[in-house]
Amino acid sequence: MLKFLLACVMLMPLVNSWWAVQSSLFVLSFIMIIYCHHDFGNYMMGWCFNLDSLGYILILLSFWITSLVVCSSQKVLKDNNYPSLFLVVNIFLLFFLVMTFSVNDYLLFYISFESSLIPTLILILGWGYQPERLQAGVYMLFYTLFASLPLLVSLISLYNMSGSLTLGLVESVKGVGFIPCVWYVVTVFAFIVKLPMFLVHLWLPKAHVEAPVAGSMILAGVLLKLGGYGLIRVLPLFSEVNKSLSWLWVSISLVGGVVVSLMCLRQVDMKALIAYSSVAHMGLVLSGLVVFGWWGLNGAVVVMIGHGLCSSGLFCLANMVYERVGSRSLLISKGLINFMPSMALWWFLLSAGNMAAPPTLNLLGEISLIISVVSWSKVTMLSIALLSFFSAAYTLYMFSLSQHGKYYSSLFSCCSGKVREYLILMLHWLPLNVLILKSSTIMCIL
Amino acid sequence: MASLVRLGGRVIRLNPSAFRPCAVRAAGISTSKKNKDTVNLSDALVGQVKTQQQTEAVAEKNWISWGFSYESETKDNTVMHLTFFCSVTLCLVFGGFIWAYLPDYRMVDWAQREGYLELRRREAEGLPLIDANLVSIDKIQLPEDEELGDTEIII
């Protein structure tokens, strides 16, 4: 595993050449694809790193999304907006993400989990477009820090109890008294804010909207999955308390998902719509995760991968419109099918992925999650029905409002889609639709 | 393979400053003036000094960028080939091929085969297909109440 981390570090001397870093990132993704042997549960062990099926697919997603991020942020290179520094920040972020998904130790996981916030903050503050990015950075930083400092306390208490923080060697917390309950909430809260769940989701629309395209893609593509990954690692330690308290998370996330889906229908900013739809998707993921059955865990991982590809692609599309029209508002960037009909193809394909149309990974994951949550309680059928319905509703709203209709009369002309842009979108869409044929690579994480 | 070598050559040639010599000397070779001749004093050095003029006399015709570089057509083309090779050929085609033909990834096929074999065995012996007890009850020996005493029982 150290070979991949060393490879990330060795990308630093190449930052003076944008294209060298970009090609190297794709080559690294290819090498990651090859290292998919899973004879045993854990492999590539060494130092404090190991790799299992869950970490593998998330690290591959990190490499893939980072390559696409570098490919799509060409405006930074063209405007000479500190491109080398931009690449350095992205490589740091990739380094910390790969570390997070591969470490063997809960404390090291916590340290890399927190460290990944800093390059994200620098991306938002350094390359974002509007003054509101200051508040967005503050929201993201302080929401995550406020929730995860208690996680540090909880990890130290776990160390006190078990004598080790190595994954798999920590004793579970027994009983359902007051202390185990508080311990559970404190541990899980950090990942719930990261996912995010409905009541603690306010940082997400701000951060996603104010971030540059690179920040939005990495945030939606990988950073939200840190929360899911952390939950999968931490919930086995609290299996008894989880059974008593999971109703809280399922209720809030499902009802909140419906509320947020309704809010999506009222959005005018394209990126805010995609950001709120991320909250709705992650709400379903959270409910499947805390139910903690086989179907729920596998469905959660599949939706995390599918959503990572789909949301990242949608943010990429929104940025392509923003670069041409200068506005993210759906009232201004409408009727785009008249300007860029080929881009409308990609709008359609990625929107179809967002509403879990077949044959995307999102469909497979949502079906598994629905099975898992409904088997936990039949009452959830109501919120799941509303969630699925409104997910299709707001996605169609976004697609139709941005593509169909008469184009805004102030738009004079804009550059048609470049091959680079079509390539990026195709690289988002193809894995999303073809991986369903090899979903054993993504499911069966246990 | 040949196209890979061509691509590699083009990538290296994208950055020609690595291959330009650091210093250029202009050395002229000439003969001495022929004083015996009266007429022709040849300024023969004219054609012999190497200059650094790079004539780009050909006017650039309009070109549409692939999106990778808006300044130089060759750089745009080269980077396009490089990016498509690394992303599509390597990751999608080769990576997809490797994933498609992986042998029994995570032993999923083996597990399904074992499941069917177990079902066949149970049907043949008349056992229930799914049993509430993992191990048959007569093989389990529970301790007596007196041996247990005050031990906490957690189910």
Coordinates of C-alpha atoms in Angstrom, one line a residue:
Chain A
M1 CA 0.0 0.0 0.0
L2 CA 2.9 2.2 0.6
K3 CA 3.7 2.0 -3.1
F4 CA 0.6 4.0 -3.9
L5 CA 1.3 6.6 -1.2
L6 CA 4.9 7.0 -2.4
A7 CA 3.6 7.4 -5.9
C8 CA 1.3 10.2 -4.7
V9 CA 4.3 11.9 -3.0
M10 CA 6.4 11.4 -6.1
L11 CA 3.9 13.3 -8.2
M12 CA 4.9 16.5 -6.4
P13 CA 8.1 17.1 -8.5
L14 CA 6.0 16.9 -11.6
V15 CA 3.6 19.7 -10.8
N16 CA 5.3 22.1 -13.2
S17 CA 3.8 20.0 -16.0
W18 CA 0.0 19.8 -15.8
W19 CA -0.1 17.0 -18.4
A20 CA 2.5 14.9 -16.7
V21 CA 0.5 14.9 -13.5
Q22 CA -2.7 14.2 -15.3
S23 CA -1.4 11.2 -17.3
S24 CA 0.4 9.9 -14.2
L25 CA -2.8 10.0 -12.2
F26 CA -4.6 8.0 -14.9
V27 CA -1.7 5.5 -15.0
L28 CA -1.9 5.3 -11.2
S29 CA -5.6 4.5 -11.5
F30 CA -4.8 1.8 -14.0
I31 CA -2.3 0.3 -11.6
M32 CA -4.8 0.4 -8.8
I33 CA -7.3 -1.4 -11.1
I34 CA -4.8 -4.2 -11.5
Y35 CA -4.2 -4.6 -7.8
C36 CA -7.6 -6.1 -7.2
H37 CA -6.6 -9.5 -6.0
H38 CA -8.7 -10.6 -3.0
D39 CA -7.6 -14.1 -2.1
F40 CA -8.0 -13.1 1.6
G41 CA -10.0 -10.5 3.4
N42 CA -7.1 -8.2 3.9
Y43 CA -4.1 -7.9 1.6
M44 CA -1.2 -5.6 0.8
M45 CA -0.4 -5.5 4.5
G46 CA 2.6 -3.6 5.7
W47 CA 3.4 -1.0 8.3
C48 CA 0.1 0.4 9.3
F49 CA -1.6 -0.1 6.0
N50 CA -3.8 -2.9 4.6
L51 CA -6.4 -3.1 2.0
D52 CA -9.7 -4.9 1.9
S53 CA -12.5 -4.9 -0.6
L54 CA -14.1 -1.8 0.8
G55 CA -11.0 0.3 1.0
Y56 CA -9.9 -0.9 -2.4
I57 CA -12.9 0.4 -4.3
L58 CA -12.9 3.7 -2.4
I59 CA -9.2 4.2 -3.1
L60 CA -9.8 3.4 -6.8
L61 CA -12.7 6.0 -6.8
S62 CA -10.3 8.6 -5.2
F63 CA -7.7 8.1 -7.9
W64 CA -10.2 8.1 -10.7
I65 CA -12.0 11.2 -9.5
T66 CA -8.7 13.1 -8.9
S67 CA -7.6 12.3 -12.4
L68 CA -10.9 13.6 -13.7
V69 CA -10.6 16.7 -11.5
V70 CA -7.2 17.6 -12.9
C71 CA -8.5 17.0 -16.4
S72 CA -11.5 19.3 -15.9
S73 CA -9.8 22.1 -14.1
Q74 CA -8.1 23.3 -17.3
K75 CA -9.3 26.8 -16.7
V76 CA -6.8 27.1 -13.8
L77 CA -4.0 26.2 -16.3
K78 CA -5.3 28.5 -19.0
D79 CA -5.7 31.5 -16.7
N80 CA -2.4 30.7 -15.1
N81 CA -4.2 30.8 -11.7
Y82 CA -1.3 29.2 -9.7
P83 CA -1.6 25.8 -11.5
S84 CA 1.4 24.2 -9.8
L85 CA 0.0 25.1 -6.4
F86 CA -3.4 23.8 -7.4
L87 CA -1.9 20.5 -8.4
V88 CA 0.1 20.3 -5.1
V89 CA -3.1 20.8 -3.1
N90 CA -5.0 18.2 -5.1
I91 CA -2.1 15.7 -4.7
F92 CA -2.1 16.3 -0.9
L93 CA -5.8 15.7 -0.8
L94 CA -5.4 12.4 -2.8
F95 CA -2.6 11.4 -0.4
F96 CA -4.7 11.9 2.7
L97 CA -7.7 10.2 1.1
V98 CA -5.7 7.1 0.1
M99 CA -4.2 7.0 3.6
T100 CA -7.7 7.3 5.2
F101 CA -9.0 4.3 3.2
S102 CA -6.1 2.1 3.8
V103 CA -4.9 2.5 7.4
N104 CA -5.1 -0.3 9.9
D105 CA -5.6 1.9 13.0
Y106 CA -8.5 4.0 14.2
L107 CA -6.4 6.8 15.4
L108 CA -4.4 7.1 12.1
F109 CA -7.8 6.9 10.3
Y110 CA -9.0 9.9 12.4
I111 CA -5.8 11.9 11.7
S112 CA -6.0 11.4 8.0
F113 CA -9.8 12.0 8.1
E114 CA -9.1 15.4 9.6
S115 CA -6.1 16.1 7.4
S116 CA -8.2 15.8 4.3
L117 CA -10.2 18.8 5.4
I118 CA -7.2 21.2 5.0
P119 CA -6.5 20.8 1.3
T120 CA -10.3 21.0 0.7
L121 CA -10.4 24.2 2.6
I122 CA -7.5 25.6 0.7
L123 CA -9.1 24.6 -2.6
I124 CA -12.4 26.4 -1.7
L125 CA -10.7 29.5 -0.4
G126 CA -8.0 29.7 -3.0
W127 CA -9.8 28.9 -6.2
G128 CA -13.4 29.5 -5.4
Y129 CA -15.3 32.2 -7.3
Q130 CA -17.2 34.3 -4.9
P131 CA -16.8 36.1 -1.6
E132 CA -19.3 33.7 0.0
R133 CA -16.6 31.0 -0.1
L134 CA -15.2 32.4 3.2
Q135 CA -18.4 31.5 5.0
A136 CA -18.6 28.2 3.2
G137 CA -15.1 27.3 4.3
V138 CA -15.9 28.2 7.9
Y139 CA -19.1 26.2 7.9
M140 CA -17.4 23.1 6.5
L141 CA -14.4 23.3 8.8
F142 CA -16.3 24.0 12.0
Y143 CA -19.2 21.6 11.4
T144 CA -16.7 18.8 10.8
L145 CA -14.4 19.7 13.6
F146 CA -17.2 20.2 16.1
A147 CA -18.5 16.7 15.4
S148 CA -15.2 14.9 15.2
L149 CA -13.4 16.2 18.3
P150 CA -15.7 14.0 20.5
L151 CA -14.7 11.2 18.2
L152 CA -11.1 11.6 19.3
V153 CA -12.2 11.3 22.9
S154 CA -14.2 8.2 22.1
L155 CA -11.2 6.6 20.3
I156 CA -9.0 7.3 23.3
S157 CA -11.6 5.7 25.6
L158 CA -11.7 2.7 23.3
Y159 CA -8.0 2.5 23.5
N160 CA -8.3 2.6 27.3
M161 CA -10.7 -0.2 27.3
S162 CA -9.1 -2.5 24.7
G163 CA -5.4 -1.6 24.8
S164 CA -5.3 -1.3 21.0
L165 CA -6.8 0.7 18.3
T166 CA -6.0 -1.7 15.5
L167 CA -8.9 -2.4 13.2
G168 CA -10.4 -5.8 14.2
L169 CA -8.6 -5.9 17.6
V170 CA -10.8 -3.4 19.4
E171 CA -13.4 -5.0 21.8
S172 CA -17.0 -4.0 21.2
V173 CA -18.7 -1.8 23.7
K174 CA -21.1 -4.0 25.6
G175 CA -24.5 -3.2 27.1
V176 CA -27.1 -0.5 26.4
G177 CA -26.8 1.7 29.4
F178 CA -26.3 5.5 29.5
I179 CA -22.5 5.4 28.9
P180 CA -22.6 3.1 25.9
C181 CA -25.3 5.1 24.4
V182 CA -23.4 8.4 24.8
W183 CA -20.3 6.7 23.6
Y184 CA -22.1 5.5 20.5
V185 CA -23.6 8.8 19.6
V186 CA -20.3 10.6 20.2
T187 CA -18.5 8.2 17.9
V188 CA -21.0 8.0 15.2
F189 CA -21.8 11.8 15.1
A190 CA -18.6 12.7 13.3
F191 CA -19.5 10.5 10.3
I192 CA -23.1 11.5 10.4
V193 CA -22.1 15.2 9.9
K194 CA -19.7 14.1 7.2
L195 CA -22.2 12.0 5.2
P196 CA -24.3 14.3 5.9
M197 CA -27.5 13.6 7.7
F198 CA -30.4 16.0 7.3
L199 CA -30.2 18.2 10.5
V200 CA -26.4 18.7 10.2
H201 CA -26.2 19.1 6.5
L202 CA -26.0 22.9 6.2
W203 CA -22.3 22.9 5.4
L204 CA -22.8 20.8 2.2
P205 CA -24.8 23.2 0.0
K206 CA -22.5 26.0 0.9
A207 CA -19.2 24.2 0.4
H208 CA -20.3 22.5 -2.8
V209 CA -21.6 25.6 -4.4
E210 CA -18.7 27.9 -3.4
A211 CA -16.0 25.4 -4.3
P212 CA -14.4 25.4 -7.7
V213 CA -15.2 22.5 -9.9
A214 CA -12.3 20.5 -8.5
G215 CA -13.5 21.1 -5.0
S216 CA -17.1 20.2 -5.8
M217 CA -16.1 17.0 -7.7
I218 CA -13.8 15.8 -4.9
L219 CA -16.3 16.7 -2.2
A220 CA -19.2 15.0 -3.8
G221 CA -17.2 12.2 -5.2
V222 CA -15.1 11.1 -2.4
L223 CA -15.2 13.2 0.8
L224 CA -18.8 12.4 1.6
K225 CA -17.9 8.7 1.3
L226 CA -15.4 9.2 4.2
G227 CA -18.5 9.4 6.4
G228 CA -19.9 6.1 5.1
Y229 CA -16.6 4.4 5.3
G230 CA -16.0 5.5 8.8
L231 CA -19.5 4.3 9.8
I232 CA -18.8 0.9 8.3
R233 CA -15.5 0.7 10.3
V234 CA -17.0 1.9 13.6
L235 CA -20.5 0.4 13.8
P236 CA -19.3 -3.2 14.5
L237 CA -17.9 -1.9 17.8
F238 CA -21.3 -0.7 18.9
S239 CA -23.6 -3.4 17.5
E240 CA -25.7 -3.7 20.6
V241 CA -26.3 0.0 21.2
N242 CA -26.8 0.4 17.4
K243 CA -29.8 -1.9 17.5
S244 CA -31.4 0.3 20.1
L245 CA -30.6 3.7 18.6
S246 CA -30.6 3.1 14.9
W247 CA -34.3 4.2 14.7
L248 CA -33.1 7.8 15.4
W249 CA -30.7 7.9 12.4
V250 CA -33.1 6.1 10.1
S251 CA -36.0 8.4 10.9
I252 CA -34.0 11.6 10.6
S253 CA -32.2 10.7 7.5
L254 CA -35.3 9.4 5.6
V255 CA -37.7 12.1 6.6
G256 CA -34.9 14.6 6.1
G257 CA -34.2 13.2 2.7
V258 CA -37.8 13.8 1.7
V259 CA -37.6 17.4 3.0
V260 CA -34.4 18.0 1.2
S261 CA -35.8 16.6 -2.0
L262 CA -38.7 19.0 -1.8
M263 CA -36.1 21.8 -1.3
C264 CA -34.4 20.7 -4.5
L265 CA -37.5 21.5 -6.4
R266 CA -37.3 25.1 -5.3
Q267 CA -33.6 25.7 -6.1
V268 CA -32.5 28.1 -8.7
D269 CA -28.8 27.5 -8.5
M270 CA -27.7 24.4 -10.4
K271 CA -25.0 23.4 -8.0
A272 CA -27.2 23.9 -5.0
L273 CA -29.7 21.5 -6.6
I274 CA -27.0 18.9 -7.1
A275 CA -25.7 19.5 -3.6
Y276 CA -29.1 19.0 -2.0
S277 CA -29.7 15.9 -4.1
S278 CA -26.4 14.5 -2.5
V279 CA -28.0 15.0 0.9
A280 CA -31.0 13.0 -0.1
H281 CA -29.0 10.2 -1.6
M282 CA -26.7 10.0 1.5
G283 CA -29.8 10.0 3.7
L284 CA -30.8 6.7 2.1
V285 CA -27.2 5.4 2.4
L286 CA -27.2 6.3 6.1
S287 CA -30.4 4.5 6.8
G288 CA -29.2 1.4 5.0
L289 CA -25.9 1.5 6.9
V290 CA -27.2 1.8 10.4
V291 CA -29.7 -1.0 9.8
F292 CA -26.4 -2.9 9.4
G293 CA -27.7 -5.9 7.5
W294 CA -25.9 -7.5 4.5
W295 CA -28.2 -5.8 2.0
G296 CA -27.9 -2.5 3.7
L297 CA -24.1 -2.5 3.8
N298 CA -23.6 -3.6 0.3
G299 CA -26.3 -1.3 -1.0
A300 CA -24.6 1.6 0.8
V301 CA -21.2 0.9 -0.8
V302 CA -22.7 0.6 -4.2
V303 CA -24.7 3.8 -3.9
M304 CA -21.6 5.5 -2.6
I305 CA -19.6 4.5 -5.7
G306 CA -22.4 5.3 -8.0
H307 CA -23.3 8.6 -6.4
G308 CA -19.6 9.5 -6.4
L309 CA -19.4 9.1 -10.2
C310 CA -22.8 10.6 -11.0
S311 CA -22.7 13.7 -8.7
S312 CA -19.1 14.4 -9.7
G313 CA -20.2 14.3 -13.4
L314 CA -23.1 16.6 -12.7
F315 CA -20.9 19.1 -11.0
C316 CA -18.6 18.9 -14.0
L317 CA -21.5 19.6 -16.3
A318 CA -22.6 22.5 -14.2
N319 CA -19.1 24.0 -14.3
M320 CA -19.1 23.6 -18.1
V321 CA -22.2 25.7 -18.3
Y322 CA -20.8 28.2 -15.8
E323 CA -17.6 28.6 -17.8
R324 CA -19.6 29.5 -20.9
V325 CA -22.6 31.4 -19.5
G326 CA -21.0 33.0 -16.4
S327 CA -23.9 32.0 -14.2
R328 CA -25.1 29.0 -12.3
S329 CA -28.7 30.2 -12.3
L330 CA -31.2 27.9 -14.0
L331 CA -33.1 30.9 -15.1
I332 CA -30.2 32.1 -17.2
S333 CA -28.6 28.9 -18.3
K334 CA -31.7 27.4 -19.8
G335 CA -32.5 26.1 -23.3
L336 CA -29.0 24.8 -23.5
I337 CA -30.0 22.0 -25.9
N338 CA -30.2 24.8 -28.5
F339 CA -26.6 25.7 -28.0
M340 CA -24.9 22.4 -27.2
P341 CA -27.0 19.5 -28.3
S342 CA -24.2 17.0 -27.7
M343 CA -23.8 18.2 -24.2
A344 CA -27.5 17.6 -23.7
L345 CA -26.8 13.9 -24.3
W346 CA -24.5 13.9 -21.3
W347 CA -26.9 16.0 -19.2
F348 CA -29.5 13.3 -19.9
L349 CA -27.3 10.3 -19.2
L350 CA -25.9 11.6 -16.0
S351 CA -29.4 12.9 -14.8
A352 CA -30.7 9.4 -15.6
G353 CA -28.0 8.1 -13.4
N354 CA -28.9 10.5 -10.6
M355 CA -32.5 9.2 -10.6
A356 CA -31.3 5.6 -10.4
A357 CA -32.3 4.6 -13.8
P358 CA -31.1 1.2 -15.1
P359 CA -28.4 0.0 -15.7
T360 CA -26.6 2.3 -13.4
L361 CA -24.9 1.3 -10.1
N362 CA -27.3 3.7 -8.4
L363 CA -30.2 1.4 -9.3
L364 CA -28.5 -1.7 -7.9
G365 CA -27.6 0.2 -4.7
E366 CA -31.0 1.8 -4.2
I367 CA -32.8 -1.5 -4.6
S368 CA -30.5 -3.1 -2.0
L369 CA -31.0 -0.2 0.3
I370 CA -34.8 -0.2 -0.1
I371 CA -34.9 -4.0 0.6
S372 CA -32.8 -3.5 3.7
V373 CA -34.6 -0.5 5.1
V374 CA -38.1 -1.9 4.4
S375 CA -37.2 -5.2 6.0
W376 CA -36.2 -3.3 9.1
S377 CA -39.6 -1.6 9.3
K378 CA -42.5 -1.4 6.8
V379 CA -43.3 2.1 7.9
T380 CA -40.3 3.4 6.0
M381 CA -42.0 2.4 2.8
L382 CA -43.8 5.8 2.8
S383 CA -40.6 7.9 3.0
I384 CA -38.8 5.7 0.6
A385 CA -41.6 6.0 -1.9
L386 CA -41.5 9.8 -1.6
L387 CA -37.7 9.9 -1.7
S388 CA -37.6 7.9 -5.0
F389 CA -40.4 9.8 -6.5
F390 CA -39.0 13.2 -5.7
S391 CA -35.5 12.2 -6.7
A392 CA -36.9 11.6 -10.2
A393 CA -38.9 14.8 -10.0
Y394 CA -36.1 17.2 -9.1
T395 CA -33.7 15.5 -11.6
L396 CA -36.2 15.9 -14.4
Y397 CA -36.8 19.5 -13.2
M398 CA -33.1 20.2 -13.4
F399 CA -32.7 18.5 -16.8
S400 CA -35.7 20.1 -18.4
L401 CA -35.2 23.6 -17.1
S402 CA -31.5 23.6 -18.1
Q403 CA -31.9 22.0 -21.5
H404 CA -35.4 22.5 -22.9
G405 CA -37.3 25.6 -23.7
K406 CA -36.2 28.8 -25.3
Y407 CA -32.7 29.9 -24.5
Y408 CA -32.1 33.0 -22.5
S409 CA -32.2 36.0 -24.9
S410 CA -29.0 37.6 -23.6
L411 CA -26.9 34.6 -24.6
F412 CA -25.1 35.6 -27.7
S413 CA -22.9 32.6 -28.3
C414 CA -20.7 30.1 -26.5
C415 CA -18.1 27.6 -27.3
S416 CA -19.4 24.2 -28.2
G417 CA -18.3 21.2 -26.2
K418 CA -14.7 20.3 -26.4
V419 CA -13.4 16.8 -26.8
R420 CA -11.7 17.0 -23.4
E421 CA -15.1 17.8 -21.8
Y422 CA -16.8 14.9 -23.5
L423 CA -14.0 12.6 -22.5
I424 CA -14.4 13.6 -18.8
L425 CA -18.1 13.0 -18.9
M426 CA -17.7 9.7 -20.7
L427 CA -15.2 8.6 -18.0
H428 CA -17.8 9.4 -15.4
W429 CA -20.6 7.7 -17.1
L430 CA -19.0 4.5 -18.4
P431 CA -17.9 3.1 -15.1
L432 CA -21.3 4.0 -13.6
N433 CA -23.2 2.1 -16.2
V434 CA -20.8 -0.8 -16.9
L435 CA -19.7 -1.7 -13.4
I436 CA -23.2 -3.2 -12.7
L437 CA -22.0 -6.2 -14.7
K438 CA -19.2 -6.7 -12.2
S439 CA -20.8 -5.6 -9.0
S440 CA -19.1 -8.4 -7.1
T441 CA -16.1 -6.1 -7.2
I442 CA -18.1 -3.5 -5.3
M443 CA -20.6 -5.6 -3.2
C444 CA -19.5 -8.4 -0.9
I445 CA -17.5 -6.1 1.2
L446 CA -17.6 -8.3 4.2
Chain B
M1 CA 3.5 -0.5 -30.1
A2 CA 4.8 1.7 -32.9
S3 CA 2.1 4.2 -32.1
L4 CA 3.2 4.2 -28.5
V5 CA 6.8 5.0 -29.5
R6 CA 5.6 7.8 -31.8
L7 CA 3.5 9.2 -28.9
G8 CA 6.4 9.0 -26.5
G9 CA 8.6 10.8 -29.1
R10 CA 6.0 13.6 -29.5
V11 CA 5.6 14.0 -25.7
I12 CA 9.3 14.4 -25.3
R13 CA 9.5 16.8 -28.2
L14 CA 6.8 18.9 -26.5
N15 CA 9.4 20.3 -24.3
P16 CA 12.3 21.0 -26.6
S17 CA 14.2 23.2 -24.2
A18 CA 15.6 20.0 -22.6
F19 CA 17.4 19.1 -25.9
R20 CA 18.6 22.5 -27.1
P21 CA 22.3 23.0 -26.7
C22 CA 23.2 25.6 -24.1
A23 CA 25.7 27.6 -26.1
V24 CA 26.0 28.0 -29.8
R25 CA 29.2 29.1 -31.3
A26 CA 29.4 30.8 -34.6
A27 CA 32.6 29.7 -36.1
G28 CA 33.6 30.9 -39.5
I29 CA 36.0 29.2 -41.8
S30 CA 37.6 31.4 -44.3
T31 CA 40.7 31.8 -46.3
S32 CA 42.9 34.9 -46.1
K33 CA 42.4 37.7 -48.4
K34 CA 44.0 37.0 -51.7
N35 CA 46.2 40.1 -52.0
K36 CA 47.7 39.0 -55.2
D37 CA 44.3 39.2 -56.8
T38 CA 43.2 42.7 -57.5
V39 CA 39.5 42.4 -58.0
N40 CA 37.4 39.9 -56.0
L41 CA 37.3 40.4 -52.3
S42 CA 34.9 37.9 -51.3
D43 CA 33.0 38.4 -48.1
A44 CA 32.7 34.7 -48.0
L45 CA 31.8 34.6 -44.4
V46 CA 28.2 35.5 -45.2
G47 CA 26.9 32.0 -45.7
Q48 CA 29.0 30.4 -43.0
V49 CA 27.8 31.8 -39.8
K50 CA 25.1 29.8 -38.1
T51 CA 22.3 32.0 -37.0
Q52 CA 19.4 31.3 -34.7
Q53 CA 16.7 32.7 -36.9
Q54 CA 13.6 30.5 -36.7
T55 CA 11.6 31.3 -39.7
E56 CA 7.9 30.7 -39.1
A57 CA 6.9 32.2 -42.3
V58 CA 4.0 30.0 -42.8
A59 CA 0.9 31.7 -41.5
E60 CA -1.0 29.5 -39.0
K61 CA -4.3 28.4 -40.4
N62 CA -7.3 28.4 -38.1
W63 CA -7.6 25.3 -36.0
I64 CA -10.1 24.0 -33.4
S65 CA -8.7 22.9 -30.2
W66 CA -9.5 19.5 -28.7
G67 CA -9.7 21.4 -25.4
F68 CA -6.2 20.5 -24.0
S69 CA -4.3 23.5 -25.2
Y70 CA -5.5 26.7 -26.9
E71 CA -2.0 28.0 -27.8
S72 CA -0.2 25.3 -29.7
E73 CA -1.8 22.8 -32.1
T74 CA 0.9 20.2 -31.7
K75 CA 0.7 20.3 -27.9
D76 CA -3.0 20.1 -28.0
N77 CA -2.9 17.0 -30.3
T78 CA -0.1 15.3 -28.3
V79 CA -1.8 15.8 -25.0
M80 CA -5.1 14.6 -26.5
H81 CA -3.4 11.4 -27.6
L82 CA -1.6 11.0 -24.3
T83 CA -4.8 11.5 -22.2
F84 CA -7.0 9.3 -24.3
F85 CA -4.3 6.5 -24.2
C86 CA -3.9 6.7 -20.4
S87 CA -7.6 7.0 -19.6
V88 CA -9.4 5.0 -22.3
T89 CA -6.9 2.4 -23.5
L90 CA -5.2 1.7 -20.2
C91 CA -7.9 2.1 -17.6
L92 CA -11.1 1.4 -19.5
V93 CA -10.0 -1.2 -22.1
F94 CA -7.1 -3.0 -20.3
G95 CA -8.6 -2.5 -16.8
G96 CA -12.0 -3.6 -18.0
F97 CA -10.6 -6.7 -19.7
I98 CA -8.7 -7.6 -16.5
W99 CA -11.8 -7.2 -14.3
A100 CA -14.0 -9.0 -16.7
Y101 CA -11.8 -12.1 -16.8
L102 CA -10.8 -12.2 -13.1
P103 CA -11.1 -15.8 -11.8
D104 CA -13.9 -16.1 -9.3
Y105 CA -13.4 -12.8 -7.6
R106 CA -14.0 -13.0 -3.8
M107 CA -15.0 -16.6 -4.2
V108 CA -18.6 -15.7 -5.1
D109 CA -19.0 -18.5 -7.6
W110 CA -17.4 -21.0 -5.3
A111 CA -19.8 -20.0 -2.5
Q112 CA -22.8 -20.4 -4.8
R113 CA -21.6 -23.8 -5.9
E114 CA -21.1 -24.9 -2.3
G115 CA -24.6 -23.6 -1.5
Y116 CA -26.2 -25.7 -4.2
L117 CA -24.1 -28.8 -3.2
E118 CA -25.3 -28.4 0.4
L119 CA -28.9 -28.0 -0.8
R120 CA -28.6 -31.2 -2.8
R121 CA -27.2 -33.0 0.2
R122 CA -30.0 -31.9 2.4
E123 CA -32.7 -32.8 -0.1
A124 CA -31.2 -36.2 -0.5
E125 CA -31.1 -36.8 3.3
G126 CA -34.6 -35.3 3.9
L127 CA -33.2 -32.6 6.2
P128 CA -34.9 -29.1 6.3
L129 CA -33.3 -26.9 3.7
I130 CA -32.8 -24.1 6.3
D131 CA -32.4 -25.2 9.8
A132 CA -32.9 -23.0 12.9
N133 CA -29.9 -24.8 14.5
L134 CA -26.5 -24.5 13.0
V135 CA -25.3 -27.6 14.8
S136 CA -27.8 -30.4 15.6
I137 CA -29.1 -30.1 19.1
D138 CA -28.0 -33.6 20.3
K139 CA -24.4 -32.6 19.8
I140 CA -24.6 -29.7 22.2
Q141 CA -24.1 -30.3 25.9
L142 CA -25.4 -27.5 28.0
P143 CA -24.0 -27.2 31.6
E144 CA -26.4 -28.0 34.5
D145 CA -27.9 -25.2 36.6
E146 CA -25.7 -26.0 39.6
E147 CA -22.5 -25.6 37.5
L148 CA -23.7 -22.3 36.1
G149 CA -24.4 -20.7 39.5
D150 CA -24.4 -16.9 39.2
T151 CA -22.9 -16.7 35.7
E152 CA -24.5 -14.0 33.5
I153 CA -26.2 -15.5 30.5
I154 CA -26.0 -13.2 27.4
I155 CA -28.0 -14.2 24.4

